[in-house]
mmCIF file of C-alpha atoms in Angstrom:
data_model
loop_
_atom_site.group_PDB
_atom_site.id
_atom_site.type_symbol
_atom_site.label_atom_id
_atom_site.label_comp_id
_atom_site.label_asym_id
_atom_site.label_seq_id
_atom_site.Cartn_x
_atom_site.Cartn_y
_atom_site.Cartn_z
ATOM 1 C CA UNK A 1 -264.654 -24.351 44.904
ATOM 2 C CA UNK A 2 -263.805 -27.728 42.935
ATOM 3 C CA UNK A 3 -260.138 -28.953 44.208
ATOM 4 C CA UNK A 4 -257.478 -28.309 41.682
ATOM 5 C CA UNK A 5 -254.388 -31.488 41.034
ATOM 6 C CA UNK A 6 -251.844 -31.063 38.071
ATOM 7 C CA UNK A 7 -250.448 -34.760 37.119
ATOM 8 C CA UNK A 8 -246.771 -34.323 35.494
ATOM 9 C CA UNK A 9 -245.517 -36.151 32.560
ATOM 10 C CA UNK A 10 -248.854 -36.639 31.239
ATOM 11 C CA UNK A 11 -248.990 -36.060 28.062
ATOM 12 C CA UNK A 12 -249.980 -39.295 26.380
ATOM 13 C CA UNK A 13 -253.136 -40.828 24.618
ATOM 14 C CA UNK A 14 -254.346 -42.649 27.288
ATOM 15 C CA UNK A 15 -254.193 -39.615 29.565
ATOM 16 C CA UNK A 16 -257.241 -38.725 27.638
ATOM 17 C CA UNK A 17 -259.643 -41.116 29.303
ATOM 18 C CA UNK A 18 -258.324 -39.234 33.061
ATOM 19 C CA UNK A 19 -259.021 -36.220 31.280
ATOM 20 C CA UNK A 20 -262.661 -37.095 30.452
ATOM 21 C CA UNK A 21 -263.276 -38.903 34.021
ATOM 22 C CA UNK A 22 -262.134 -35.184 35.707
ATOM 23 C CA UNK A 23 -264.626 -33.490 33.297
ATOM 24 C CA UNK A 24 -267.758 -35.657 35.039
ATOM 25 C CA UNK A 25 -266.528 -34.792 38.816
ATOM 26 C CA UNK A 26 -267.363 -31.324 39.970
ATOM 27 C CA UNK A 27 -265.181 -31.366 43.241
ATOM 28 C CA UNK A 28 -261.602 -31.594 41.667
ATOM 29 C CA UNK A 29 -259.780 -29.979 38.522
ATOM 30 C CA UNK A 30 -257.197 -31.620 36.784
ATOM 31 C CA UNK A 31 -254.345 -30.074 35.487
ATOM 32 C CA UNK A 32 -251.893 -31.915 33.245
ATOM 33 C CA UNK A 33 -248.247 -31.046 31.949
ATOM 34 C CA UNK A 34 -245.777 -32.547 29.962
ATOM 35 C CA UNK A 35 -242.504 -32.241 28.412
ATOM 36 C CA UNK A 36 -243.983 -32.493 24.503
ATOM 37 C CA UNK A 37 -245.615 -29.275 23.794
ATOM 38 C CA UNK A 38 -247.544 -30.843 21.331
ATOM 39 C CA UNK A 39 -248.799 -34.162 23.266
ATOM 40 C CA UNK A 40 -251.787 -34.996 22.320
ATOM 41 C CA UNK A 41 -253.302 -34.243 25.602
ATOM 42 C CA UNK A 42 -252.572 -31.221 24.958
ATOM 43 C CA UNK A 43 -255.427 -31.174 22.384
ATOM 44 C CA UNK A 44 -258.180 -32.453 24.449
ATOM 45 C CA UNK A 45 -257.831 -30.099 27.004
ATOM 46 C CA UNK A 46 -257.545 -26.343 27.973
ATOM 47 C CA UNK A 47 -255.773 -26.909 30.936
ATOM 48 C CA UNK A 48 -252.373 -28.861 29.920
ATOM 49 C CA UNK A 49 -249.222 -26.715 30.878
ATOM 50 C CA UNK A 50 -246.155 -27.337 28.429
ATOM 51 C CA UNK A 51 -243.397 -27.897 30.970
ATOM 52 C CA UNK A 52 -239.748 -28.922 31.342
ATOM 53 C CA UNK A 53 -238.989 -33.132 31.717
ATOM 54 C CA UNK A 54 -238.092 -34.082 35.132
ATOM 55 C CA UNK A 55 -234.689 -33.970 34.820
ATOM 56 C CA UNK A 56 -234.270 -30.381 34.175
ATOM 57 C CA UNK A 57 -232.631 -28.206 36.542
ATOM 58 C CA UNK A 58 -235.698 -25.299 35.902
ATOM 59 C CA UNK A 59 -238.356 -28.190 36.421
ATOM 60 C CA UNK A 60 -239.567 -27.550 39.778
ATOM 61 C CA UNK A 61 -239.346 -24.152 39.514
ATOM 62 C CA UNK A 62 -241.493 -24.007 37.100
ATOM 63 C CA UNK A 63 -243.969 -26.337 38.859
ATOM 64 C CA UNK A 64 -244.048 -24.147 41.367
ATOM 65 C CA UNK A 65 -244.984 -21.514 39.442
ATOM 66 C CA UNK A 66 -247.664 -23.082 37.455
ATOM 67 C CA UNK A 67 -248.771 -24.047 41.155
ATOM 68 C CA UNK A 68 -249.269 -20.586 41.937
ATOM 69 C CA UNK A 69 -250.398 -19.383 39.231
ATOM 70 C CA UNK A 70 -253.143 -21.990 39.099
ATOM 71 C CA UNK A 71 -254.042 -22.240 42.493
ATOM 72 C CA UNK A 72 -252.751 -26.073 41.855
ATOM 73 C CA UNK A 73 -253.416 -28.021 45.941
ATOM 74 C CA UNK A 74 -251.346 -30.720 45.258
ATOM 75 C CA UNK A 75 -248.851 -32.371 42.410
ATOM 76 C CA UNK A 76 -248.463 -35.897 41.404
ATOM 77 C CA UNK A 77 -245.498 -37.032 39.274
ATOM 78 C CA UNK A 78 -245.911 -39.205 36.465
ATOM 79 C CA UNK A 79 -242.222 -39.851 35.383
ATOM 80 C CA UNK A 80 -239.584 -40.988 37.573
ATOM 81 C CA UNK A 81 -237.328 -38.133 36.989
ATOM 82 C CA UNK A 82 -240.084 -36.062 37.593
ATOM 83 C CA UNK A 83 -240.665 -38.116 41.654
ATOM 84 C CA UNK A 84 -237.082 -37.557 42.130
ATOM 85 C CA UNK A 85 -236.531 -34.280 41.274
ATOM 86 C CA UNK A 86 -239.775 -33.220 43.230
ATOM 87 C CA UNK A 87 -238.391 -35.461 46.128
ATOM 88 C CA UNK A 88 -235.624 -32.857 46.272
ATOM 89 C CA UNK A 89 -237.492 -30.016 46.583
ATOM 90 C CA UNK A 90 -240.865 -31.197 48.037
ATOM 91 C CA UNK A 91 -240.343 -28.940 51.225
ATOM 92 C CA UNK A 92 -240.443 -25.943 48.888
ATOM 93 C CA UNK A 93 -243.930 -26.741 47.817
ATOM 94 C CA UNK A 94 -244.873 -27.831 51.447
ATOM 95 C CA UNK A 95 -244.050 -24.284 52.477
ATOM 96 C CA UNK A 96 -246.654 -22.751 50.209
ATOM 97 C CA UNK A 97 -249.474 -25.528 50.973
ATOM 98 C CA UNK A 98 -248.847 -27.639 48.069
ATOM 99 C CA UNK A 99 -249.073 -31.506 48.484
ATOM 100 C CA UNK A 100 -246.506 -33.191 46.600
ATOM 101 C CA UNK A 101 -247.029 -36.584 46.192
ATOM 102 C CA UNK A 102 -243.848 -38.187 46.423
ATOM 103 C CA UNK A 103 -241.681 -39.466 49.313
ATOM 104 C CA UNK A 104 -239.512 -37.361 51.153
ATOM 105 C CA UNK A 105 -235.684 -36.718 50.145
ATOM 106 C CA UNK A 106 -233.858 -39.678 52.398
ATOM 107 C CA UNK A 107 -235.496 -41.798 49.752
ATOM 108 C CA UNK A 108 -233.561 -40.453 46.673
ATOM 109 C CA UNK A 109 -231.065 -42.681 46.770
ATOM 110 C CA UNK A 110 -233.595 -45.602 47.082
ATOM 111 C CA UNK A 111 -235.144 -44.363 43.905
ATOM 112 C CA UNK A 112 -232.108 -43.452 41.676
ATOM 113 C CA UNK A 113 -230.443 -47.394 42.001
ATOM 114 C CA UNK A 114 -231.887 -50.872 42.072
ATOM 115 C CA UNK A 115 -229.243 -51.995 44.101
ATOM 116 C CA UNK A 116 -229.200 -49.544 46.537
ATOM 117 C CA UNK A 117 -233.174 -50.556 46.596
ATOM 118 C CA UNK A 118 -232.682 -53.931 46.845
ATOM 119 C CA UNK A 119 -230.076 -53.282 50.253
ATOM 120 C CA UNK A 120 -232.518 -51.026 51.787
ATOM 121 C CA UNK A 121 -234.934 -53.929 51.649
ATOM 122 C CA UNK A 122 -233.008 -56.412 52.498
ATOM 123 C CA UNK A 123 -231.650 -54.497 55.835
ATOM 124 C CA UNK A 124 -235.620 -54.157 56.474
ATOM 125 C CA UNK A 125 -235.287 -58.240 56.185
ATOM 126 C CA UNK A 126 -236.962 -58.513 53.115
ATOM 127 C CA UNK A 127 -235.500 -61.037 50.451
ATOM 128 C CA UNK A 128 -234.570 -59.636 47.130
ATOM 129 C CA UNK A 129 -233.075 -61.527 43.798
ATOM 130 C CA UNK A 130 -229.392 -61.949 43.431
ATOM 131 C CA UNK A 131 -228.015 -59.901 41.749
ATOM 132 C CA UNK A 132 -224.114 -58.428 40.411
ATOM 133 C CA UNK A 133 -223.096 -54.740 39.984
ATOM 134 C CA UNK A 134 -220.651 -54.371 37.178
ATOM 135 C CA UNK A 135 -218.943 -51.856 35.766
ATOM 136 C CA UNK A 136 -215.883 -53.022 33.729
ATOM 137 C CA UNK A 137 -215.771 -55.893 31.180
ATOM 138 C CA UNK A 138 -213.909 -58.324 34.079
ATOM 139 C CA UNK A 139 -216.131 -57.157 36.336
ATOM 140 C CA UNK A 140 -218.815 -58.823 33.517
ATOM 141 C CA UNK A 141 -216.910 -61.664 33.127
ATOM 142 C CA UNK A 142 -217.069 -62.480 36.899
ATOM 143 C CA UNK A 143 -220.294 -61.524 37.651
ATOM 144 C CA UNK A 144 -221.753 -64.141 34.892
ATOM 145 C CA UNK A 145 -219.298 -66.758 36.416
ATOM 146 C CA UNK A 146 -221.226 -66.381 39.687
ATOM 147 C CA UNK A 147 -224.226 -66.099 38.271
ATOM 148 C CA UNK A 148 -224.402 -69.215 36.387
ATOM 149 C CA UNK A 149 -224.003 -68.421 33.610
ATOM 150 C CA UNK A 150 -224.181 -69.925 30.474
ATOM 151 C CA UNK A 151 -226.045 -72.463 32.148
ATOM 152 C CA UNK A 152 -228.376 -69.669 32.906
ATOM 153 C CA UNK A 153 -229.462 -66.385 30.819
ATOM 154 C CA UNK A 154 -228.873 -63.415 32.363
ATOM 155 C CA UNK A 155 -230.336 -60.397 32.112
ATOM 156 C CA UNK A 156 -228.244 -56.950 32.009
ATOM 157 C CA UNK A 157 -229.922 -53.416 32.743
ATOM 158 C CA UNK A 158 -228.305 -50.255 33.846
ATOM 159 C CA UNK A 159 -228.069 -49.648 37.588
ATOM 160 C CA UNK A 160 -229.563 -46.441 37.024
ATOM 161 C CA UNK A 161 -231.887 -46.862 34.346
ATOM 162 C CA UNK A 162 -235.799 -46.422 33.956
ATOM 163 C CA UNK A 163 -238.413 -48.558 33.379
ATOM 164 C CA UNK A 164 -237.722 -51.183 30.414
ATOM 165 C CA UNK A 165 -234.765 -49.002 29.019
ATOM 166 C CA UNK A 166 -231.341 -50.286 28.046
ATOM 167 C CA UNK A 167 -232.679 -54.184 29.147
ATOM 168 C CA UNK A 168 -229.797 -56.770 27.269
ATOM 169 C CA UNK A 169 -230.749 -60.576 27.461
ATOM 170 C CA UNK A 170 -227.324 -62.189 27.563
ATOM 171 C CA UNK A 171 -226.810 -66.048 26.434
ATOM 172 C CA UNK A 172 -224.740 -68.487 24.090
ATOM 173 C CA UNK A 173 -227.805 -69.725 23.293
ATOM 174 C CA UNK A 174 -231.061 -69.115 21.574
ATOM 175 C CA UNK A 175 -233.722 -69.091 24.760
ATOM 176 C CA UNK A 176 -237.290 -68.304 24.620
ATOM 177 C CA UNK A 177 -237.650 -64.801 24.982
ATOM 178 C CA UNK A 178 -241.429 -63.742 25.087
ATOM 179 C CA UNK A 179 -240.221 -59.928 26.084
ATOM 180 C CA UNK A 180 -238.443 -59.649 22.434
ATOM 181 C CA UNK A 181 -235.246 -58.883 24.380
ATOM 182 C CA UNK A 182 -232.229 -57.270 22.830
ATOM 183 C CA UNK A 183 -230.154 -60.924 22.854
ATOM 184 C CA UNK A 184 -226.258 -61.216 22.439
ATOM 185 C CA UNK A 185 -223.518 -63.554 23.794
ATOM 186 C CA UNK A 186 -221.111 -62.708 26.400
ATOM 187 C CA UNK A 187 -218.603 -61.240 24.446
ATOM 188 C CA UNK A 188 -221.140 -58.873 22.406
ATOM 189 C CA UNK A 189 -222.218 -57.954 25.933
ATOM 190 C CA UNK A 190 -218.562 -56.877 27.049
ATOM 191 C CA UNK A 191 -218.776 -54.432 23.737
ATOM 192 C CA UNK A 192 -221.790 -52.587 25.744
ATOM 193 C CA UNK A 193 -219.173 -51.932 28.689
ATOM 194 C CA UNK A 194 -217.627 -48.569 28.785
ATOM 195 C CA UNK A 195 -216.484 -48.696 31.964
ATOM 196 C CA UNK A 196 -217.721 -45.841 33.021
ATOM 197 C CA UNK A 197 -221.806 -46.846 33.366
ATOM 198 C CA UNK A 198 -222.993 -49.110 36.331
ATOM 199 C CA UNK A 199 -224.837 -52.267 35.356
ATOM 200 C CA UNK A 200 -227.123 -54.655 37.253
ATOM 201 C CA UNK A 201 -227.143 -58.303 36.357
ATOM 202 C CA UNK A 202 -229.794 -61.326 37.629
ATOM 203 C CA UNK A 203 -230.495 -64.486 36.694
ATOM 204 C CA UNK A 204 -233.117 -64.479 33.366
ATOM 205 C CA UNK A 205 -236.777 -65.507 34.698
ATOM 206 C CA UNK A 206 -239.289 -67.018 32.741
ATOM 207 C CA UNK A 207 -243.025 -66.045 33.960
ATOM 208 C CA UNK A 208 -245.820 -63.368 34.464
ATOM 209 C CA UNK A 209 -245.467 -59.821 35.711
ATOM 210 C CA UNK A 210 -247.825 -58.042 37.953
ATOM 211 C CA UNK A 211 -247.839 -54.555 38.821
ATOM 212 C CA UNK A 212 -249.451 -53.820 42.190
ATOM 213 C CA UNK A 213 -250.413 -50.193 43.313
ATOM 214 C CA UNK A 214 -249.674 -49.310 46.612
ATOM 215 C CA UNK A 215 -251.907 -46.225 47.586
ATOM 216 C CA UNK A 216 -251.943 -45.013 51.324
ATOM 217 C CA UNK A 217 -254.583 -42.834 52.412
ATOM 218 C CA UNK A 218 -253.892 -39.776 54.921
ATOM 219 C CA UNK A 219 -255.493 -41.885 57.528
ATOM 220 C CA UNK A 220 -252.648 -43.926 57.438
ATOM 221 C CA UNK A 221 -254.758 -47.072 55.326
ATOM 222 C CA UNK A 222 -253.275 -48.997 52.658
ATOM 223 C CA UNK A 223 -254.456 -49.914 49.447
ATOM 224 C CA UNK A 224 -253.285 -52.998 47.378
ATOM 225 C CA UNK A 225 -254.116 -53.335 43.865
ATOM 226 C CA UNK A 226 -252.918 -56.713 42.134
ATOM 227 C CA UNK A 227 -253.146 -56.482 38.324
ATOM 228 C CA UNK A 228 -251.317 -59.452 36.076
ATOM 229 C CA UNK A 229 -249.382 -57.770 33.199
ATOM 230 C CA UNK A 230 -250.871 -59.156 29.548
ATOM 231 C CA UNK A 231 -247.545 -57.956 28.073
ATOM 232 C CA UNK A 232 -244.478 -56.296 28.704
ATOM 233 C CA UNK A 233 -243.398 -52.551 29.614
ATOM 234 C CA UNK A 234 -241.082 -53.738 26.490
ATOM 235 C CA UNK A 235 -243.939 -55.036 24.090
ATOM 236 C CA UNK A 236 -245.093 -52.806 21.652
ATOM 237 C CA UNK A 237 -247.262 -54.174 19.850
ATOM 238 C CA UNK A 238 -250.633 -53.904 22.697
ATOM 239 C CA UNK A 239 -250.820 -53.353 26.355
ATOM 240 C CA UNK A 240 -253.170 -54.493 28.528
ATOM 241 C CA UNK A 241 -253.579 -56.209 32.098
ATOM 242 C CA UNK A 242 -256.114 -57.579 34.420
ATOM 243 C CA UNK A 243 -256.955 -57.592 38.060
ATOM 244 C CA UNK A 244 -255.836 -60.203 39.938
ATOM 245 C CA UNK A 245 -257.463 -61.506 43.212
ATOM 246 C CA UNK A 246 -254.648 -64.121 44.098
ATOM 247 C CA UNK A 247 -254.059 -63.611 47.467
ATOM 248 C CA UNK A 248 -250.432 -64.606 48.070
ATOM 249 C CA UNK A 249 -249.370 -61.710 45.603
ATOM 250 C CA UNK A 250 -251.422 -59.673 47.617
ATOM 251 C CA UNK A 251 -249.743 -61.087 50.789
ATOM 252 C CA UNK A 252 -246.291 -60.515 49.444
ATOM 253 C CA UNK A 253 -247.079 -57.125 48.355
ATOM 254 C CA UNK A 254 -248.081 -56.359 52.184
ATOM 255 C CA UNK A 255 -244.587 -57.529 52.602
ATOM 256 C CA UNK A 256 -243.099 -55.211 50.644
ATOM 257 C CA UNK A 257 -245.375 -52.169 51.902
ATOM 258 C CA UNK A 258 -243.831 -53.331 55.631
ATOM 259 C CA UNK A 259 -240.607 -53.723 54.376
ATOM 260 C CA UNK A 260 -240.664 -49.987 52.778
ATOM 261 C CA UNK A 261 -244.128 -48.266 53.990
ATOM 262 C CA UNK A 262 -244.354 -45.390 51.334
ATOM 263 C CA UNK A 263 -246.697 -42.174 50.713
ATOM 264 C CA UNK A 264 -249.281 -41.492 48.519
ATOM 265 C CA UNK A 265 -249.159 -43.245 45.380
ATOM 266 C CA UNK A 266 -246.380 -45.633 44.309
ATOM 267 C CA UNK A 267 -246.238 -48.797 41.807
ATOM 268 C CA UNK A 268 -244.301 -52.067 42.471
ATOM 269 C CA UNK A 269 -243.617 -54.489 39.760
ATOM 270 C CA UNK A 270 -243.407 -58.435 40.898
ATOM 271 C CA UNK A 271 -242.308 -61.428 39.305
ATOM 272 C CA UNK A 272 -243.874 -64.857 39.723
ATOM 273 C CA UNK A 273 -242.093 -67.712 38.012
ATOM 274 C CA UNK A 274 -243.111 -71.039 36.584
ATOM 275 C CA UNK A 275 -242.716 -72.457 40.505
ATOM 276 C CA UNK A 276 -244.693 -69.908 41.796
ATOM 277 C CA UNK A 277 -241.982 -68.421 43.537
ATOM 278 C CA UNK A 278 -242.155 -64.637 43.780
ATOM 279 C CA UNK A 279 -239.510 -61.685 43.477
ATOM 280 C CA UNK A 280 -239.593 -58.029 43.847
ATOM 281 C CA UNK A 281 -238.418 -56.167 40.492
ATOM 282 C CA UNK A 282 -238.700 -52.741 41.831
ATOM 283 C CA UNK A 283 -240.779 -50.240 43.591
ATOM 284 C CA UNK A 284 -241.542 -47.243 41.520
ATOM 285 C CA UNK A 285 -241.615 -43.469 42.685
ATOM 286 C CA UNK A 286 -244.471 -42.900 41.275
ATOM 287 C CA UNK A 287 -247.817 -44.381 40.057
ATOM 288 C CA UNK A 288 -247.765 -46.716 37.018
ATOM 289 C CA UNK A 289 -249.273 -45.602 34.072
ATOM 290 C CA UNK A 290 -251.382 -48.142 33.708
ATOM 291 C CA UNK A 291 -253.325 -47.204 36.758
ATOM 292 C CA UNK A 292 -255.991 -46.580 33.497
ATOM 293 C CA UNK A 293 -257.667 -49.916 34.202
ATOM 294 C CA UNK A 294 -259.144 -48.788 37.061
ATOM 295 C CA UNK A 295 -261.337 -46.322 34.949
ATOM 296 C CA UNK A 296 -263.698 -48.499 33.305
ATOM 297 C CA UNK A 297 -264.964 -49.586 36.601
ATOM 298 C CA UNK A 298 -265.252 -46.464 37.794
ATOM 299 C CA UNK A 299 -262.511 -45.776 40.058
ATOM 300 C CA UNK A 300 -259.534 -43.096 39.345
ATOM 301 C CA UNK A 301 -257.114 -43.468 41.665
ATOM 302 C CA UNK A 302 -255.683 -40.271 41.386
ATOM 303 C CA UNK A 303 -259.074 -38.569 42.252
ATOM 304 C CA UNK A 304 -258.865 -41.356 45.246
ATOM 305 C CA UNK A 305 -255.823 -40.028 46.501
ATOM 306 C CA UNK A 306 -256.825 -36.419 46.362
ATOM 307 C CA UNK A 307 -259.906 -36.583 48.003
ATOM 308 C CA UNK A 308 -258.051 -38.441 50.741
ATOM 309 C CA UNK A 309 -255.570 -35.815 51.207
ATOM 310 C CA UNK A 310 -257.143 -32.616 50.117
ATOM 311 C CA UNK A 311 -260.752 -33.881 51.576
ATOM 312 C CA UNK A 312 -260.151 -35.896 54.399
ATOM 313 C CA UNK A 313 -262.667 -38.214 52.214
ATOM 314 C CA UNK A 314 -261.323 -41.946 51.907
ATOM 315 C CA UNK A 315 -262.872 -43.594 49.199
ATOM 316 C CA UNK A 316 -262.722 -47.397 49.566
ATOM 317 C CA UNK A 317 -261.825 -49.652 46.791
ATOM 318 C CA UNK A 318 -263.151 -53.175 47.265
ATOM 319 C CA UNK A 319 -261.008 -56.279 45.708
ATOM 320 C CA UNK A 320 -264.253 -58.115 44.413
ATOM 321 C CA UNK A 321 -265.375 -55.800 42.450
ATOM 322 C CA UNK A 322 -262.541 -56.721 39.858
ATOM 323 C CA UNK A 323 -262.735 -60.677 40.404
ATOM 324 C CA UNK A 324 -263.253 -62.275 36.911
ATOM 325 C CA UNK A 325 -263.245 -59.325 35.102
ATOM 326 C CA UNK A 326 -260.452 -57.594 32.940
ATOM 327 C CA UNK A 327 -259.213 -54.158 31.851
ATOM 328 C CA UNK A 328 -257.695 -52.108 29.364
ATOM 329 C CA UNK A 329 -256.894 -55.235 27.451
ATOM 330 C CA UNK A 330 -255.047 -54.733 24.325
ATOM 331 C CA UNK A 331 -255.829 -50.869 24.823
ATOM 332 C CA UNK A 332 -252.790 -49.541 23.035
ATOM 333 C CA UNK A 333 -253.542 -51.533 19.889
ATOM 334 C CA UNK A 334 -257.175 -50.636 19.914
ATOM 335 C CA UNK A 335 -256.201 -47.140 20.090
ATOM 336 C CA UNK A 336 -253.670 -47.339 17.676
#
């Protein structure tokens, strides 16, 4: 009897092409569910399950009963609300069989703030970017002071924000801004402060985003997938990446596994400036979404990571088969 998986918060076009790839295995089932009723996943397949988002109080209940009621083996998050609220309650599903793919609950406060991410590493010795917590408009005031600023941008996020969300580029100046970053001056950025929400501030950099999947097998192997971002999580207008075979990213990504040595399926997203000098932007609870380059070359990493765990089957994924080729370039426009 084929395995059966249910991937949360996964409701998008692009899930489509995971859809289709589970359609040609005959060992494991996917299940998807989403928050949007009417995704259009939702379309393309008879098994999507209209759910509530992550950060519902009824969510994991009603995982758990879709779980049940599907004979679902394991559950992998797609949103980070969804890895956080599942972090919570990932005993409950333990209890019945279910896998969850997420890390266990000590982790929750790693997940919910960048700075509290950034102290856990650096306790473990790793170095991470300086940065300011702020939550008044002196508190601003000083934390740009020390920063450098004007001399340098700075960039302003909330502490406890998601993803690209609520990003401010703050200088007196006009600075080349490839991201198409919300810009104002220091006192339009004091406007933003209501005193009441945590920001994080850091130094502006200039230079090329990779997002590196960090998959560990139930046999206690690793997995390090380098991929250089063509865009932004903040572009629009396409997406795309390709697979990178630089081996100090992948060195400094083996850092950050030591550093933090995570379950199942998680996403970190690195910065390498002009200099070459490389920074840690944040470890993810959950798999990036743009895991979807793997496909055309025939590997799904979520089937990966099920087989491993449900299978005891360890599928290896070798880095040269992805040297001088690219993937998922410019998919979201093509699409579109």
């Amino acid at each position: 009897m084929p395995r059966r998986i249910l991937l949360t918060c996964f409701g998008s076009k692009i899930s489509r092409d995971f859809v289709i790839d589970f359609q040609k295995r005959n060992d494991v089932e996917l299940f998807v569910a989403d928050a949007n009723a009417r995704a259009p996943i939702s379309y393309c397949t008879p098994r999507f399950l209209s759910s509530r988002s992550g950060d519902h109080p009824a969510f994991c209940d009603e995982l758990l009963t879709y779980a049940r009621t599907h004979k679902i083996e394991m559950i992998i998050p797609g949103g980070d609300e969804d890895a956080l609220a599942l972090m919570a309650t990932r005993e409950r599903f333990e209890q019945e069989g279910i896998l969850v793919a997420v890390q266990g609950k000590e982790f929750i406060p790693v997940f919910q703030s960048k700075t509290a991410q950034y102290e856990y590493l650096r306790g473990k010795g790793f170095s991470v970017p300086v940065h300011e917590r702020v939550r008044t408009e002196e508190e601003l005031v000083e934390a740009l002071t020390r920063l450098g600023y004007p001399e340098y941008p700075i960039i302003m996020k909330p502490n406890f924000g998601r993803g690209g969300r609520g990003i401010t580029l703050i200088s007196e100046k006009i600075v080349r801004n490839e991201d198409n970053l919300p810009l104002k001056n220091q006192q339009s950025a004091k406007k933003s402060i209501d005193g009441k929400t945590e920001y994080i501030l850091m130094r502006y950099m200039e230079g090329i985003v990779y997002d590196v999947d960090a998959l560990r097998y139930k046999d206690g192997n690793v997995f390090l997938g380098v991929r250089k971002r063509l865009c932004t999580n903040v572009t629009k207008l396409f997406s795309g990446n390709m697979f990178d075979p630089d081996e100090a990213i992948g060195a400094f990504a083996r850092k950050i596994y030591d550093a933090m040595p995570t379950e199942y399926l998680v996403d970190y997203d690195v910065m390498v400036d002009k200099k070459g000098s490389m920074e840690l932007l944040e470890v993810n609870p959950r798999p990036s979404g743009s895991t979807i380059s793997y496909l055309p070359f025939g590997i799904n990493l979520y089937y990966v990571l099920a087989k491993s765990f449900l299978d005891n089957e360890h599928i290896q994924i070798e880095k040269n088969d992805f040297i001088g080729h690219s993937a998922h370039a410019f998919y979201t426009m093509i699409r579109d």
